Amino acid sequence: MKVLVATEKPFSATAVNGIRQIIEDAGHTFAIIEKYKDASELRAAAADANALIVRSDIVDATLIDAAKELKIIVRAGAGYDNIDLKAATAAGIVVENTPGQNANAVAELVIGLAIMAARNKYSGSTGFEISGKRLGLQAFGQVSRHVANLAKGFGMKISAIDPYAPVQLMIDSGVTPASSLQELYANNDIVSIHIPATAETAGSIGRELISRLPKGGILINTARKEVINEAELEEVLTERPDIKYFADVKPGNADVLVEKFADRVFFTPKKSGAQTAEANLNAGLAAARQIVAFFTDGCTRFKVN
Ligand code: 3PG
């Protein structure tokens, strides 16, 4: 079977070598396309692939139609909003992710962004310490749980809300369950977003929630830009000169926000949450092993479609 690693944002060389070894040791053929500039390059590379490993690469209906031999797509990471699940399912293709494999990397960036915001981008002006401050986690999945663990080490008071996570899990993790999203935003100095991008969550974080942040509140987004109502974010940042928005997922109106609120917004130039040597290895090798398990014994443990 031909396994194609298709990563516009490449894995580390060590991770690529590890993936290659797992694929070849299992008797499969390894192929790779990195830093491609156009979707047509990806379509050509995937034309005879039986398996695909991707990151945030767009796997749309056109690509799926062009990849007639494809049996499985593994998103080496958590969010699979970049994959057209309907088209994949219709084509009989299994789609999987590698949950948790890059969670610590993203969680560390959350803490990094929180400190960067609290210290006014290290400008030299007086900032504040995150110790003793309140941290609200919107959702309590793998990344969020890692953030909670790290934040505990910093002496933060943590609360969370997640309709899909057991309340007991929060309590066991020393996290206070929030009674509503409104309360989460109103009662925390720093709120960190960890919801996936879906039809339901699109544009769901706007004026109603952001304007509830307490004085000096910080909103951190390492999840997806699509969950923010960007026009309303801009309005609230205009009305509330005390609040900040730091994100690993650059909004569509980033240029305007940077121009208008230079000191109070920050966006990584390229999504960096999962871009560590460790996360590359964890997610990349997990993806390769899942593909081998699928072809060896039909294992679909991490199927999402
Ligand atoms: C994820 O969903 O796993 C993260 O957003 C990481 O995405 P990346 O692999 O494109 O860095």
Short mmCIF file of C-alpha atoms and ligand atoms in Angstrom, two decimals:
data_model
loop_
_atom_site.label_atom_id
_atom_site.label_comp_id
_atom_site.label_asym_id
_atom_site.label_seq_id
_atom_site.Cartn_x
_atom_site.Cartn_y
_atom_site.Cartn_z
CA MET A 1 0.00 0.00 0.00
CA LYS A 2 1.20 3.53 -0.73
CA VAL A 3 1.11 5.87 2.25
CA LEU A 4 1.43 9.57 1.43
CA VAL A 5 2.44 12.11 4.08
CA ALA A 6 0.99 15.42 2.85
CA THR A 7 2.05 18.30 5.07
CA GLU A 8 2.09 21.88 3.86
CA LYS A 9 3.57 22.64 7.30
CA PRO A 10 6.23 19.91 7.58
CA PHE A 11 6.91 17.61 10.50
CA SER A 12 10.46 17.57 11.89
CA ALA A 13 12.95 15.39 9.99
CA THR A 14 13.07 13.00 12.95
CA ALA A 15 9.30 12.54 12.86
CA VAL A 16 9.35 12.00 9.07
CA ASN A 17 12.09 9.35 9.44
CA GLY A 18 10.09 7.63 12.17
CA ILE A 19 6.93 7.61 10.05
CA ARG A 20 8.89 6.24 7.08
CA GLN A 21 10.34 3.45 9.19
CA ILE A 22 6.96 2.33 10.56
CA ILE A 23 5.42 2.34 7.08
CA GLU A 24 8.32 0.53 5.39
CA ASP A 25 8.83 -1.99 8.23
CA ALA A 26 5.21 -3.01 7.69
CA GLY A 27 5.91 -3.58 3.99
CA HIS A 28 4.20 -0.48 2.66
CA THR A 29 5.50 2.25 0.35
CA PHE A 30 6.28 5.67 1.83
CA ALA A 31 5.76 8.91 -0.12
CA ILE A 32 5.84 12.53 0.99
CA ILE A 33 4.83 15.98 -0.24
CA GLU A 34 5.74 18.96 1.93
CA LYS A 35 5.41 22.76 1.64
CA TYR A 36 3.27 22.43 -1.48
CA LYS A 37 1.96 25.73 -2.83
CA ASP A 38 -1.19 24.64 -4.59
CA ALA A 39 -3.95 22.08 -4.02
CA SER A 40 -3.32 20.71 -7.51
CA GLU A 41 0.13 19.47 -6.37
CA LEU A 42 -1.52 17.58 -3.53
CA ARG A 43 -4.16 16.12 -5.89
CA ALA A 44 -1.45 14.83 -8.23
CA ALA A 45 0.55 13.30 -5.36
CA ALA A 46 -2.52 11.64 -3.85
CA ALA A 47 -3.82 10.17 -7.13
CA ASP A 48 -2.48 6.65 -6.44
CA ALA A 49 -2.15 6.82 -2.62
CA ASN A 50 -3.94 4.23 -0.50
CA ALA A 51 -3.47 6.14 2.74
CA LEU A 52 -2.96 9.78 3.60
CA ILE A 53 -1.41 11.43 6.66
CA VAL A 54 -2.24 15.13 6.93
CA ARG A 55 -2.09 17.98 9.43
CA SER A 56 -4.28 21.05 8.78
CA ASP A 57 -4.07 20.31 5.05
CA ILE A 58 -7.38 20.74 3.25
CA VAL A 59 -8.89 17.42 2.23
CA ASP A 60 -11.96 18.48 0.29
CA ALA A 61 -14.33 16.67 -2.09
CA THR A 62 -12.13 17.55 -5.08
CA LEU A 63 -9.09 15.90 -3.52
CA ILE A 64 -11.10 12.88 -2.44
CA ASP A 65 -12.46 12.54 -5.97
CA ALA A 66 -8.93 12.70 -7.39
CA ALA A 67 -7.61 10.06 -4.95
CA LYS A 68 -9.48 7.03 -6.23
CA GLU A 69 -7.30 4.47 -4.38
CA LEU A 70 -7.65 6.08 -0.96
CA LYS A 71 -8.82 3.82 1.89
CA ILE A 72 -7.86 5.82 4.97
CA ILE A 73 -7.00 9.40 5.93
CA VAL A 74 -5.36 10.07 9.29
CA ARG A 75 -5.28 13.63 10.57
CA ALA A 76 -2.08 13.70 12.66
CA GLY A 77 -3.62 15.92 15.29
CA ALA A 78 -6.91 16.57 17.02
CA GLY A 79 -9.18 18.76 14.89
CA TYR A 80 -10.48 17.26 11.66
CA ASP A 81 -12.51 20.24 10.43
CA ASN A 82 -10.08 20.38 7.46
CA ILE A 83 -11.44 17.10 6.14
CA ASP A 84 -14.71 16.77 4.23
CA LEU A 85 -16.10 13.87 6.25
CA LYS A 86 -19.23 13.59 4.14
CA ALA A 87 -17.24 13.20 0.92
CA ALA A 88 -14.84 10.75 2.57
CA THR A 89 -17.65 8.64 3.96
CA ALA A 90 -19.46 8.64 0.60
CA ALA A 91 -16.23 7.39 -1.02
CA GLY A 92 -15.91 4.63 1.61
CA ILE A 93 -12.79 6.18 3.16
CA VAL A 94 -12.08 5.82 6.87
CA VAL A 95 -11.05 9.08 8.58
CA GLU A 96 -9.16 9.04 11.89
CA ASN A 97 -7.41 11.57 14.12
CA THR A 98 -4.72 11.07 16.78
CA PRO A 99 -6.37 12.52 19.88
CA GLY A 100 -4.14 13.79 22.66
CA GLN A 101 -0.85 13.32 20.81
CA ASN A 102 -0.12 17.04 20.47
CA ALA A 103 -2.14 18.20 23.47
CA ASN A 104 0.76 19.10 25.76
CA ALA A 105 2.42 21.18 23.04
CA VAL A 106 -0.73 23.26 22.55
CA ALA A 107 -1.26 23.54 26.30
CA GLU A 108 2.24 24.91 26.81
CA LEU A 109 1.55 27.56 24.17
CA VAL A 110 -1.64 28.55 26.03
CA ILE A 111 0.40 29.23 29.15
CA GLY A 112 3.02 31.03 27.04
CA LEU A 113 0.39 33.30 25.49
CA ALA A 114 -1.20 33.94 28.90
CA ILE A 115 2.11 35.08 30.35
CA MET A 116 2.95 37.12 27.24
CA ALA A 117 -0.40 38.93 27.55
CA ALA A 118 -0.07 39.37 31.32
CA ARG A 119 3.40 40.91 30.80
CA ASN A 120 2.21 43.30 28.06
CA LYS A 121 4.24 41.52 25.37
CA TYR A 122 7.39 42.00 27.48
CA SER A 123 7.29 45.73 26.71
CA GLY A 124 8.70 46.73 30.07
CA SER A 125 5.45 48.21 31.32
CA THR A 126 4.04 46.79 34.56
CA GLY A 127 2.17 43.55 33.99
CA PHE A 128 0.76 40.96 36.37
CA GLU A 129 1.52 37.45 37.54
CA ILE A 130 -0.79 34.62 36.56
CA SER A 131 -0.33 33.01 39.98
CA GLY A 132 -3.54 33.35 41.99
CA LYS A 133 -5.51 34.51 38.93
CA ARG A 134 -8.66 32.81 37.64
CA LEU A 135 -8.45 30.71 34.46
CA GLY A 136 -11.60 29.63 32.63
CA LEU A 137 -11.42 26.76 30.15
CA GLN A 138 -14.07 26.65 27.45
CA ALA A 139 -14.30 22.87 26.89
CA PHE A 140 -12.45 20.20 28.83
CA GLY A 141 -10.86 17.93 26.23
CA GLN A 142 -7.27 16.73 26.02
CA VAL A 143 -5.63 20.15 25.48
CA SER A 144 -7.73 21.76 28.16
CA ARG A 145 -6.87 19.07 30.72
CA HIS A 146 -3.17 19.60 30.04
CA VAL A 147 -3.65 23.37 30.43
CA ALA A 148 -5.37 22.75 33.78
CA ASN A 149 -2.44 20.66 35.00
CA LEU A 150 0.11 23.27 33.96
CA ALA A 151 -1.98 26.13 35.37
CA LYS A 152 -2.19 24.36 38.72
CA GLY A 153 1.61 24.50 38.88
CA PHE A 154 1.36 28.27 38.43
CA GLY A 155 -1.11 28.51 41.33
CA MET A 156 -4.07 29.53 39.18
CA LYS A 157 -7.70 28.98 40.17
CA ILE A 158 -9.23 26.96 37.36
CA SER A 159 -12.80 26.48 36.22
CA ALA A 160 -14.21 24.90 33.08
CA ILE A 161 -17.37 24.21 31.16
CA ASP A 162 -17.99 21.36 28.74
CA PRO A 163 -21.38 19.77 28.07
CA TYR A 164 -19.60 16.63 26.80
CA ALA A 165 -17.09 16.08 29.64
CA PRO A 166 -18.06 14.42 32.94
CA VAL A 167 -18.25 16.97 35.76
CA GLN A 168 -16.52 14.42 38.03
CA LEU A 169 -13.47 14.50 35.73
CA MET A 170 -13.17 18.26 36.35
CA ILE A 171 -13.59 17.85 40.08
CA ASP A 172 -11.00 15.04 40.18
CA SER A 173 -8.62 17.35 38.27
CA GLY A 174 -9.07 20.16 40.81
CA VAL A 175 -11.13 22.18 38.33
CA THR A 176 -14.36 23.90 39.35
CA PRO A 177 -17.25 23.28 36.94
CA ALA A 178 -18.72 26.60 35.73
CA SER A 179 -22.50 26.81 35.70
CA SER A 180 -22.73 28.53 32.32
CA LEU A 181 -20.60 29.96 29.52
CA GLN A 182 -21.72 33.43 30.59
CA GLU A 183 -20.42 32.77 34.09
CA LEU A 184 -17.14 31.37 32.72
CA TYR A 185 -16.46 34.57 30.78
CA ALA A 186 -17.64 36.89 33.57
CA ASN A 187 -15.70 35.27 36.40
CA ASN A 188 -12.25 34.59 34.98
CA ASP A 189 -9.25 36.84 34.41
CA ILE A 190 -8.09 34.63 31.54
CA VAL A 191 -10.39 32.54 29.34
CA SER A 192 -8.91 29.92 27.02
CA ILE A 193 -10.94 28.52 24.13
CA HIS A 194 -10.78 24.78 23.38
CA ILE A 195 -13.92 24.03 21.36
CA PRO A 196 -13.74 22.47 17.88
CA ALA A 197 -14.89 24.28 14.73
CA THR A 198 -18.26 22.81 13.77
CA ALA A 199 -21.48 24.14 12.23
CA GLU A 200 -22.76 24.66 15.79
CA THR A 201 -19.71 26.50 17.16
CA ALA A 202 -19.03 28.72 14.11
CA GLY A 203 -19.08 32.39 15.15
CA SER A 204 -20.41 31.41 18.59
CA ILE A 205 -17.98 33.55 20.59
CA GLY A 206 -18.88 37.19 20.08
CA ARG A 207 -20.07 40.26 21.94
CA GLU A 208 -22.42 38.36 24.26
CA LEU A 209 -19.52 36.43 25.81
CA ILE A 210 -16.40 38.54 25.21
CA SER A 211 -17.94 41.70 26.70
CA ARG A 212 -18.52 39.79 29.96
CA LEU A 213 -14.78 39.47 30.63
CA PRO A 214 -13.82 41.26 33.85
CA LYS A 215 -11.63 44.38 33.79
CA GLY A 216 -8.26 43.54 32.23
CA GLY A 217 -9.54 40.19 30.97
CA ILE A 218 -7.54 38.13 28.47
CA LEU A 219 -9.05 35.84 25.83
CA ILE A 220 -6.77 33.15 24.42
CA ASN A 221 -7.61 31.13 21.32
CA THR A 222 -5.44 28.17 20.31
CA ALA A 223 -8.45 26.31 18.89
CA ARG A 224 -9.90 27.60 15.61
CA LYS A 225 -10.51 31.10 14.24
CA GLU A 226 -13.92 30.07 12.94
CA VAL A 227 -15.43 29.93 16.44
CA ILE A 228 -15.02 33.70 16.85
CA ASN A 229 -17.44 36.30 15.57
CA GLU A 230 -14.60 38.50 14.32
CA ALA A 231 -16.65 41.64 13.65
CA GLU A 232 -18.03 41.55 17.19
CA LEU A 233 -14.56 40.86 18.61
CA GLU A 234 -13.36 44.05 16.92
CA GLU A 235 -16.31 46.01 18.33
CA VAL A 236 -15.71 44.78 21.87
CA LEU A 237 -11.96 45.49 21.66
CA THR A 238 -12.89 49.04 20.58
CA GLU A 239 -15.36 49.53 23.41
CA ARG A 240 -13.20 47.84 26.07
CA PRO A 241 -9.63 49.21 25.98
CA ASP A 242 -8.79 46.97 28.94
CA ILE A 243 -9.18 43.55 27.31
CA LYS A 244 -6.77 41.51 25.18
CA TYR A 245 -7.05 38.81 22.50
CA PHE A 246 -4.04 36.52 21.96
CA ALA A 247 -4.43 33.73 19.41
CA ASP A 248 -2.54 30.97 17.63
CA VAL A 249 -5.19 31.08 14.94
CA LYS A 250 -4.96 34.36 13.05
CA PRO A 251 -8.37 35.97 12.51
CA GLY A 252 -9.54 37.11 9.08
CA ASN A 253 -9.38 40.71 10.32
CA ALA A 254 -5.90 40.33 11.88
CA ASP A 255 -4.39 43.28 10.00
CA VAL A 256 -7.12 45.64 11.20
CA LEU A 257 -6.91 44.36 14.77
CA VAL A 258 -3.13 44.74 14.87
CA GLU A 259 -3.37 48.25 13.46
CA LYS A 260 -6.10 49.34 15.88
CA PHE A 261 -5.08 47.47 19.04
CA ALA A 262 -1.35 46.76 18.61
CA ASP A 263 -0.61 46.31 22.32
CA ARG A 264 -3.69 44.22 23.06
CA VAL A 265 -3.65 41.58 20.34
CA PHE A 266 -1.13 38.98 19.28
CA PHE A 267 -1.26 36.37 16.53
CA THR A 268 1.38 33.75 15.77
CA PRO A 269 2.61 34.14 12.16
CA LYS A 270 1.83 30.47 11.49
CA LYS A 271 -0.22 28.11 13.69
CA SER A 272 2.41 26.92 16.17
CA GLY A 273 0.56 25.14 18.98
CA ALA A 274 1.46 21.64 17.78
CA GLN A 275 4.76 22.64 16.20
CA THR A 276 7.19 21.01 18.61
CA ALA A 277 9.60 18.14 17.99
CA GLU A 278 7.73 16.09 20.59
CA ALA A 279 4.25 16.71 19.18
CA ASN A 280 5.48 16.03 15.62
CA LEU A 281 6.82 12.68 16.77
CA ASN A 282 3.82 11.77 18.91
CA ALA A 283 1.19 12.64 16.32
CA GLY A 284 3.19 11.53 13.26
CA LEU A 285 4.15 8.12 14.62
CA ALA A 286 0.65 7.54 15.99
CA ALA A 287 -0.78 8.28 12.53
CA ALA A 288 1.66 5.84 10.88
CA ARG A 289 0.87 3.10 13.43
CA GLN A 290 -2.87 3.62 12.98
CA ILE A 291 -2.50 3.19 9.22
CA VAL A 292 -0.44 0.02 9.63
CA ALA A 293 -3.04 -1.36 12.10
CA PHE A 294 -5.81 -0.53 9.63
CA PHE A 295 -4.15 -2.39 6.76
CA THR A 296 -2.97 -5.27 8.98
CA ASP A 297 -6.16 -6.12 10.87
CA GLY A 298 -8.81 -3.58 9.92
CA CYS A 299 -8.42 -1.65 13.19
CA THR A 300 -10.44 1.61 13.14
CA ARG A 301 -10.21 2.57 16.80
CA PHE A 302 -9.80 6.29 16.11
CA LYS A 303 -12.39 6.55 13.32
CA VAL A 304 -14.31 9.84 13.31
CA ASN A 305 -16.69 9.22 10.38
C1 3PG B 1 -4.81 20.11 15.89
O1 3PG B 1 -6.01 20.18 15.60
O2 3PG B 1 -4.27 19.03 16.19
C2 3PG B 1 -3.99 21.36 15.98
O3 3PG B 1 -4.70 22.46 15.55
C3 3PG B 1 -2.64 21.26 15.27
O4 3PG B 1 -2.70 21.51 13.91
P1 3PG B 1 -1.39 21.38 12.98
O5 3PG B 1 -1.05 19.92 12.90
O6 3PG B 1 -1.78 21.95 11.68
O7 3PG B 1 -0.27 22.14 13.62
#
